[in-house]
Amino acid sequence: MPLPNLDALQVIADPNRRQILQLLTKETYNINALAENFDMSRPAVSKHIKILQQAGFISIQEIGRERHCVLNQKGFNDVKALISHFDLFWENKLSRLETILNKKKD
């Protein structure tokens, strides 16, 4: 059954998924090795992995008979784009405030 489309922030809102991503910054893991790092069932970890994969944060590579999880940049690009949007918003607000304050000085 396909998972509903989640935006990138919904995906990383879960602390377990963030921990999976942090683990994958160190090395690739197969699903069983990832599951050993959590106090939950392997099917629960697999569901988190499926969500991360669907959102573009990880990809699965077949290495022999094992399926390894590796980081993928797409999901992170989505988060970066959203943060950049709000960075620009606040930069504009601060720039306008600076302009107003400078006019009041004169």
Coordinates of N, CA, C and O in Angstrom, one line a residue, residues 34-104:
L34 N 20.3 -1.4 11.1 CA 19.7 -0.2 11.6 C 18.7 -0.5 12.7 O 18.7 0.2 13.7
A35 N 18.0 -1.6 12.5 CA 17.0 -1.9 13.6 C 17.6 -2.2 14.9 O 17.0 -2.0 16.0
E36 N 18.8 -2.7 14.9 CA 19.5 -2.9 16.2 C 19.8 -1.7 17.0 O 20.0 -1.8 18.2
N37 N 19.7 -0.5 16.4 CA 19.9 0.7 17.1 C 18.7 1.3 17.8 O 18.7 2.4 18.3
F38 N 17.5 0.6 17.6 CA 16.3 1.1 18.1 C 15.5 0.1 19.0 O 15.7 -1.1 18.9
D39 N 14.7 0.7 19.9 CA 13.9 -0.1 20.8 C 12.5 -0.2 20.2 O 11.5 0.2 20.7
M40 N 12.5 -0.8 19.0 CA 11.2 -1.0 18.3 C 11.4 -2.2 17.4 O 12.6 -2.7 17.1
S41 N 10.4 -2.7 16.8 CA 10.4 -3.9 16.0 C 11.1 -3.6 14.6 O 11.1 -2.4 14.2
R42 N 11.6 -4.6 14.0 CA 12.2 -4.4 12.7 C 11.1 -3.9 11.7 O 11.4 -3.0 10.9
P43 N 9.9 -4.4 11.7 CA 8.9 -3.9 10.8 C 8.6 -2.4 11.0 O 8.4 -1.6 10.1
A44 N 8.7 -1.9 12.3 CA 8.5 -0.5 12.6 C 9.7 0.3 12.0 O 9.4 1.4 11.4
V45 N 10.9 -0.2 12.1 CA 12.0 0.5 11.5 C 11.9 0.5 10.0 O 12.1 1.5 9.3
S46 N 11.4 -0.6 9.4 CA 11.2 -0.7 8.0 C 10.2 0.3 7.5 O 10.4 0.9 6.4
K47 N 9.2 0.5 8.3 CA 8.2 1.6 7.9 C 8.8 2.9 7.9 O 8.6 3.7 6.9
H48 N 9.7 3.3 8.9 CA 10.4 4.5 8.9 C 11.3 4.7 7.6 O 11.3 5.7 7.0
I49 N 12.0 3.6 7.3 CA 12.9 3.6 6.2 C 12.1 3.8 4.9 O 12.5 4.6 4.0
K50 N 10.9 3.2 4.8 CA 10.1 3.4 3.6 C 9.6 4.8 3.4 O 9.6 5.4 2.3
I51 N 9.3 5.5 4.6 CA 8.9 6.9 4.5 C 10.0 7.7 4.1 O 9.9 8.6 3.3
L52 N 11.2 7.5 4.7 CA 12.4 8.3 4.3 C 12.8 8.1 2.8 O 13.2 9.0 2.1
Q53 N 12.6 6.9 2.4 CA 12.9 6.6 0.9 C 11.9 7.3 0.0 O 12.3 7.9 -0.9
Q54 N 10.6 7.2 0.4 CA 9.6 7.9 -0.4 C 9.8 9.4 -0.5 O 9.5 10.0 -1.5
A55 N 10.3 10.0 0.6 CA 10.5 11.4 0.6 C 11.8 11.8 0.0 O 12.1 13.0 0.0
G56 N 12.6 10.9 -0.4 CA 13.9 11.2 -1.1 C 15.1 11.4 -0.1 O 16.1 11.9 -0.6
F57 N 14.9 11.1 1.1 CA 16.1 11.2 2.1 C 17.1 10.1 2.0 O 18.2 10.3 2.3
I58 N 16.6 8.9 1.6 CA 17.5 7.8 1.5 C 17.1 7.0 0.2 O 16.0 7.1 -0.3
S59 N 18.1 6.2 -0.2 CA 17.8 5.2 -1.3 C 18.3 3.9 -0.8 O 19.1 3.8 0.2
I60 N 17.8 2.8 -1.4 CA 18.1 1.5 -1.0 C 19.0 0.9 -2.2 O 18.6 0.9 -3.3
Q61 N 20.2 0.4 -1.8 CA 21.1 -0.2 -2.7 C 21.2 -1.7 -2.4 O 21.4 -2.1 -1.3
E62 N 21.0 -2.5 -3.5 CA 21.2 -4.0 -3.3 C 22.7 -4.3 -3.3 O 23.4 -4.0 -4.3
I63 N 23.2 -4.8 -2.2 CA 24.6 -5.3 -2.2 C 24.6 -6.7 -1.8 O 24.3 -7.1 -0.7
G64 N 24.8 -7.6 -2.8 CA 24.6 -9.0 -2.7 C 23.2 -9.3 -2.4 O 22.3 -8.9 -3.1
R65 N 22.9 -10.0 -1.3 CA 21.5 -10.3 -0.9 C 21.0 -9.3 0.1 O 19.9 -9.4 0.5
E66 N 21.8 -8.3 0.5 CA 21.3 -7.4 1.5 C 20.9 -6.1 0.8 O 21.4 -5.7 -0.3
R67 N 20.0 -5.4 1.5 CA 19.5 -4.1 1.0 C 20.1 -3.0 2.0 O 19.8 -3.1 3.2
H68 N 20.9 -2.2 1.5 CA 21.6 -1.1 2.3 C 20.9 0.2 2.1 O 20.6 0.6 0.9
C69 N 20.8 0.9 3.2 CA 20.2 2.3 3.1 C 21.4 3.3 3.0 O 22.4 3.2 3.8
V70 N 21.2 4.2 2.1 CA 22.2 5.3 1.9 C 21.5 6.6 1.8 O 20.4 6.7 1.4
L71 N 22.2 7.7 2.3 CA 21.6 9.0 2.2 C 21.4 9.4 0.7 O 22.2 9.1 -0.1
N72 N 20.4 10.2 0.5 CA 20.0 10.7 -0.8 C 19.8 12.2 -0.6 O 19.1 12.6 0.4
Q73 N 20.2 13.0 -1.5 CA 20.2 14.5 -1.3 C 18.8 15.1 -1.6 O 18.5 16.2 -1.0
K74 N 17.9 14.5 -2.3 CA 16.6 15.1 -2.7 C 15.8 15.6 -1.5 O 15.4 16.8 -1.4
G75 N 15.6 14.8 -0.5 CA 14.8 15.2 0.7 C 15.5 16.4 1.4 O 14.8 17.3 1.8
F76 N 16.8 16.4 1.5 CA 17.5 17.5 2.1 C 17.4 18.8 1.3 O 17.3 19.9 1.9
N77 N 17.3 18.6 0.0 CA 17.2 19.8 -0.9 C 15.8 20.4 -0.6 O 15.7 21.7 -0.6
D78 N 14.8 19.6 -0.4 CA 13.4 20.1 -0.1 C 13.4 20.9 1.2 O 12.8 22.0 1.3
V79 N 14.1 20.4 2.2 CA 14.2 21.1 3.5 C 15.0 22.4 3.3 O 14.6 23.5 3.8
K80 N 16.1 22.4 2.6 CA 16.9 23.5 2.3 C 16.1 24.6 1.6 O 16.2 25.8 1.9
A81 N 15.3 24.2 0.6 CA 14.5 25.2 -0.1 C 13.5 25.9 0.8 O 13.3 27.1 0.7
L82 N 12.9 25.2 1.6 CA 11.9 25.8 2.6 C 12.6 26.7 3.5 O 12.1 27.8 3.7
I83 N 13.7 26.3 4.1 CA 14.5 27.2 5.0 C 15.0 28.4 4.3 O 14.9 29.5 4.8
S84 N 15.4 28.2 3.0 CA 15.9 29.4 2.3 C 14.8 30.4 2.0 O 15.0 31.6 2.1
H85 N 13.6 29.9 1.8 CA 12.4 30.8 1.6 C 12.2 31.7 2.8 O 12.0 32.9 2.7
F86 N 12.3 31.1 4.0 CA 12.1 31.9 5.2 C 13.3 32.7 5.6 O 13.1 33.8 6.1
D87 N 14.5 32.3 5.2 CA 15.6 33.1 5.4 C 15.5 34.4 4.6 O 15.8 35.5 5.1
L88 N 15.1 34.3 3.4 CA 14.9 35.4 2.5 C 13.8 36.4 3.1 O 13.9 37.6 3.1
F89 N 12.7 35.8 3.6 CA 11.6 36.5 4.2 C 12.2 37.4 5.4 O 11.9 38.6 5.4
W90 N 12.9 36.8 6.3 CA 13.5 37.5 7.4 C 14.5 38.5 7.0 O 14.6 39.6 7.6
E91 N 15.4 38.2 6.1 CA 16.3 39.1 5.6 C 15.7 40.4 5.0 O 16.1 41.5 5.3
N92 N 14.6 40.2 4.3 CA 13.8 41.3 3.8 C 13.2 42.2 4.9 O 13.3 43.4 4.9
K93 N 12.7 41.5 5.9 CA 12.1 42.2 7.0 C 13.1 43.0 7.8 O 12.9 44.2 8.1
L94 N 14.3 42.4 8.0 CA 15.3 43.1 8.7 C 15.9 44.3 7.9 O 16.3 45.3 8.5
S95 N 16.0 44.1 6.6 CA 16.5 45.1 5.7 C 15.5 46.3 5.8 O 16.0 47.5 5.9
R96 N 14.2 46.0 5.8 CA 13.2 47.1 5.8 C 13.3 47.8 7.2 O 13.2 49.1 7.3
L97 N 13.5 47.1 8.2 CA 13.6 47.7 9.6 C 14.9 48.6 9.6 O 14.8 49.7 10.2
E98 N 16.0 48.1 9.1 CA 17.2 48.9 9.0 C 17.0 50.2 8.3 O 17.4 51.2 8.7
T99 N 16.3 50.1 7.2 CA 16.0 51.3 6.4 C 15.2 52.3 7.2 O 15.5 53.5 7.2
I100 N 14.1 51.8 7.9 CA 13.3 52.7 8.7 C 14.1 53.3 9.8 O 14.0 54.5 10.1
L101 N 14.9 52.5 10.5 CA 15.7 53.1 11.6 C 16.8 54.1 11.1 O 17.0 55.1 11.8
N102 N 17.3 53.9 9.9 CA 18.3 54.8 9.4 C 17.6 56.1 9.0 O 18.2 57.2 9.2
K103 N 16.4 56.0 8.5 CA 15.6 57.3 8.2 C 15.3 58.1 9.4 O 15.3 59.3 9.4
K104 N 15.0 57.4 10.5 CA 14.7 58.1 11.8 C 15.9 58.7 12.4 O 15.8 59.7 13.1

